Amino acid sequence: MNILIKPIITEKATANSELNNCYSFFVNTKANKVEIKKAVEAAYGVSVEKVRTINVRPDRSTKFTKTGIQHGKTNAKKKAIVQLAEGEMIDLYTNM
């Protein structure tokens, strides 16, 4: 099971990494905090202090078309915010 899917690179996540030393990742929906911690430590060679997870619900939409009503939804996602030890950092732009 691949735990880390990809890092989140947005304005909010970048500001959080610069100010609080916290990095955000999309992770597997079945991964727990211990598995996420081990995966980040193995992939980037840093020590993790804290892991916070967020389950993002799927967005549902309805479209009215000529052929009738079309229902759809996006996939559910899980985000992890990982806080590193003092003095450590991850360079996400070279490790992609």
XYZ file of N, CA and C in Angstrom:
288
model
N 0.852 -1.179 0.000
C 0.000 0.000 0.000
C 0.895 1.239 0.000
N 0.747 2.082 -1.010
C 1.491 3.328 -1.096
C 0.807 4.363 -0.211
N 1.485 4.843 0.816
C 0.850 5.707 1.804
C 0.843 7.164 1.354
N 1.991 7.693 0.958
C 2.061 9.082 0.507
C 1.699 9.147 -0.971
N 0.689 9.929 -1.311
C 0.287 10.062 -2.707
C 1.034 11.228 -3.347
N 0.878 12.436 -2.798
C 1.605 13.593 -3.312
C 1.548 14.715 -2.288
N 2.529 15.615 -2.329
C 2.490 16.763 -1.420
C 1.489 17.795 -1.915
N 0.958 18.573 -0.979
C 0.034 19.651 -1.308
C 0.848 20.938 -1.385
N 0.850 21.561 -2.554
C 1.602 22.794 -2.744
C 0.614 23.897 -3.103
N 0.110 24.576 -2.090
C -0.772 25.719 -2.262
C -0.195 26.882 -1.473
N -0.823 28.041 -1.592
C -0.332 29.197 -0.840
C -0.431 28.951 0.664
N -1.538 28.391 1.093
C -1.744 28.151 2.523
C -0.767 27.102 3.052
N -0.556 26.034 2.304
C 0.363 24.977 2.742
C 1.808 25.467 2.742
N 2.170 26.292 1.766
C 3.526 26.825 1.709
C 3.783 27.783 2.865
N 2.813 28.628 3.172
C 2.955 29.539 4.311
C 3.052 28.766 5.617
N 2.276 27.684 5.739
C 2.318 26.852 6.943
C 3.668 26.166 7.085
N 4.282 25.773 5.976
C 5.588 25.122 6.051
C 6.681 26.124 6.416
N 6.568 27.361 5.930
C 7.581 28.364 6.239
C 7.465 28.881 7.671
N 6.245 29.058 8.154
C 6.048 29.641 9.484
C 6.077 28.610 10.610
N 5.417 27.470 10.409
C 5.230 26.498 11.496
C 5.987 25.192 11.304
N 6.726 25.051 10.193
C 7.455 23.820 9.895
C 6.510 22.628 9.760
N 5.320 22.865 9.161
C 4.325 21.816 8.928
C 4.146 21.631 7.427
N 4.153 20.398 6.969
C 4.025 20.081 5.557
C 2.767 19.245 5.349
N 2.080 19.466 4.218
C 0.814 18.803 3.934
C 0.971 17.804 2.796
N 0.293 16.672 2.924
C 0.344 15.611 1.924
C -1.048 15.036 1.724
N -1.343 14.595 0.473
C -2.471 13.712 0.248
C -1.984 12.312 0.552
N -2.733 11.558 1.360
C -2.327 10.217 1.758
C -3.435 9.225 1.426
N -3.111 7.950 1.535
C -4.085 6.887 1.327
C -5.181 7.006 2.373
N -6.441 6.769 1.976
C -7.565 6.951 2.893
C -7.573 5.925 4.023
N -6.862 4.811 3.861
C -6.850 3.782 4.900
C -5.622 3.860 5.799
N -4.735 4.827 5.562
C -3.515 4.943 6.361
C -3.813 5.635 7.688
N -3.131 5.178 8.750
C -3.288 5.826 10.048
C -2.082 6.717 10.333
N -2.100 7.393 11.480
C -1.070 8.381 11.790
C 0.315 7.752 11.950
N 0.389 6.567 12.513
C 1.679 5.896 12.708
C 2.289 5.532 11.362
N 1.471 4.999 10.450
C 1.969 4.646 9.118
C 2.408 5.888 8.344
N 1.674 6.987 8.472
C 2.038 8.232 7.789
C 3.364 8.747 8.327
N 3.548 8.696 9.637
C 4.796 9.160 10.247
C 5.985 8.356 9.731
N 5.856 7.034 9.702
C 6.940 6.177 9.220
C 7.230 6.416 7.741
N 6.196 6.643 6.941
C 6.379 6.867 5.503
C 7.104 8.182 5.232
N 6.765 9.246 5.956
C 7.428 10.538 5.760
C 8.884 10.457 6.218
N 9.119 9.804 7.345
C 10.497 9.664 7.840
C 11.348 8.848 6.875
N 10.768 7.804 6.272
C 11.525 6.976 5.339
C 11.756 7.689 4.010
N 10.771 8.427 3.524
C 10.879 9.050 2.211
C 11.789 10.272 2.213
N 11.747 11.070 3.283
C 12.474 12.334 3.290
C 13.625 12.378 4.290
N 13.775 11.393 5.147
C 14.887 11.348 6.088
C 14.833 12.422 7.155
N 13.646 12.703 7.673
C 13.462 13.705 8.726
C 12.790 13.045 9.914
N 12.763 13.737 11.062
C 12.046 13.215 12.224
C 10.756 13.999 12.397
N 9.660 13.273 12.558
C 8.319 13.849 12.635
C 7.894 13.945 14.094
N 7.381 15.111 14.494
C 6.887 15.287 15.857
C 5.400 14.974 15.968
N 4.607 15.490 15.024
C 3.156 15.370 15.140
C 2.544 15.153 13.765
N 1.471 14.354 13.724
C 0.724 14.122 12.489
C -0.748 14.406 12.770
N -1.332 15.253 11.930
C -2.772 15.527 12.010
C -3.399 15.127 10.683
N -4.552 14.474 10.733
C -5.195 13.990 9.517
C -6.567 14.634 9.354
N -6.978 14.764 8.085
C -8.261 15.345 7.731
C -8.896 14.451 6.677
N -10.116 13.987 6.925
C -10.865 13.249 5.912
C -11.734 14.245 5.155
N -11.544 14.318 3.840
C -12.292 15.249 3.003
C -13.406 14.476 2.318
N -14.634 14.903 2.532
C -15.776 14.183 1.970
C -15.880 14.439 0.477
N -16.525 13.536 -0.261
C -16.681 13.754 -1.698
C -17.718 14.848 -1.974
N -17.490 15.628 -3.017
C -18.447 16.642 -3.433
C -19.466 16.004 -4.366
N -20.718 16.276 -4.128
C -21.783 15.735 -4.966
C -22.336 16.847 -5.855
N -22.703 16.486 -7.079
C -23.231 17.484 -8.007
C -24.383 16.883 -8.800
N -25.278 17.754 -9.252
C -26.408 17.357 -10.081
C -26.463 18.272 -11.290
N -26.594 17.687 -12.482
C -26.710 18.452 -13.714
C -28.029 18.114 -14.390
N -28.688 19.130 -14.904
C -29.926 18.944 -15.644
C -29.605 19.054 -17.130
N -29.711 17.943 -17.847
C -29.370 17.904 -19.266
C -30.588 17.504 -20.083
N -30.406 17.477 -21.410
C -31.517 17.073 -22.291
C -31.920 15.626 -22.047
N -30.967 14.796 -21.662
C -31.269 13.374 -21.484
C -31.778 13.063 -20.086
N -31.808 14.035 -19.210
C -32.324 13.814 -17.866
C -31.366 14.343 -16.813
N -31.604 13.969 -15.599
C -30.782 14.429 -14.481
C -29.555 13.519 -14.353
N -28.379 14.128 -14.294
C -27.136 13.389 -14.141
C -26.570 13.664 -12.747
N -26.307 12.610 -11.989
C -25.719 12.733 -10.656
C -24.248 12.326 -10.729
N -23.419 12.988 -9.949
C -22.007 12.638 -9.919
C -21.389 13.015 -8.592
N -20.191 12.507 -8.342
C -19.459 12.868 -7.136
C -17.972 12.689 -7.379
N -17.173 13.409 -6.578
C -15.730 13.265 -6.635
C -15.303 12.198 -5.635
N -14.049 11.818 -5.684
C -13.537 10.814 -4.760
C -13.266 11.423 -3.392
N -13.398 10.619 -2.360
C -13.034 11.043 -1.010
C -11.513 11.068 -0.905
N -10.978 12.017 -0.140
C -9.538 12.162 0.014
C -9.190 12.235 1.486
N -7.919 12.032 1.772
C -7.416 12.187 3.122
C -6.160 13.029 3.056
N -6.089 14.058 3.902
C -4.921 14.923 3.972
C -4.215 14.680 5.291
N -2.913 14.839 5.287
C -2.125 14.739 6.508
C -1.254 15.978 6.614
N -1.275 16.611 7.788
C -0.401 17.740 8.076
C 0.649 17.230 9.047
N 1.902 17.260 8.610
C 3.007 16.669 9.353
C 3.887 17.785 9.906
N 4.086 17.792 11.230
C 4.968 18.780 11.846
C 6.319 18.127 12.111
N 7.372 18.783 11.626
C 8.716 18.234 11.768
C 9.387 18.774 13.021
N 10.484 18.117 13.402
C 11.263 18.559 14.561
C 11.925 19.895 14.245
N 12.323 20.600 15.282
C 12.940 21.919 15.132
C 14.240 21.817 14.329
N 14.386 22.689 13.349
C 15.604 22.726 12.556
C 15.622 21.822 11.346
N 14.575 21.031 11.103
C 14.525 20.148 9.950
C 13.542 20.697 8.932
N 13.767 20.374 7.666
C 12.867 20.825 6.613
C 12.868 19.835 5.449
N 11.833 19.931 4.622
C 11.696 19.104 3.427
C 11.716 20.043 2.229
N 12.549 19.748 1.241
C 12.561 20.508 0.005
C 11.689 19.758 -0.994
N 10.429 20.176 -1.126
C 9.477 19.463 -1.957
C 9.731 19.657 -3.445
N 10.450 20.686 -3.828
C 10.631 20.979 -5.235
C 11.711 20.152 -5.892
N 12.641 19.564 -5.117
C 13.679 18.727 -5.712
C 13.378 17.243 -5.553
N 12.494 16.855 -4.644
C 12.216 15.433 -4.380
C 11.012 14.900 -5.127
N 10.427 15.672 -6.031
C 9.231 15.191 -6.726
C 9.549 14.129 -7.673
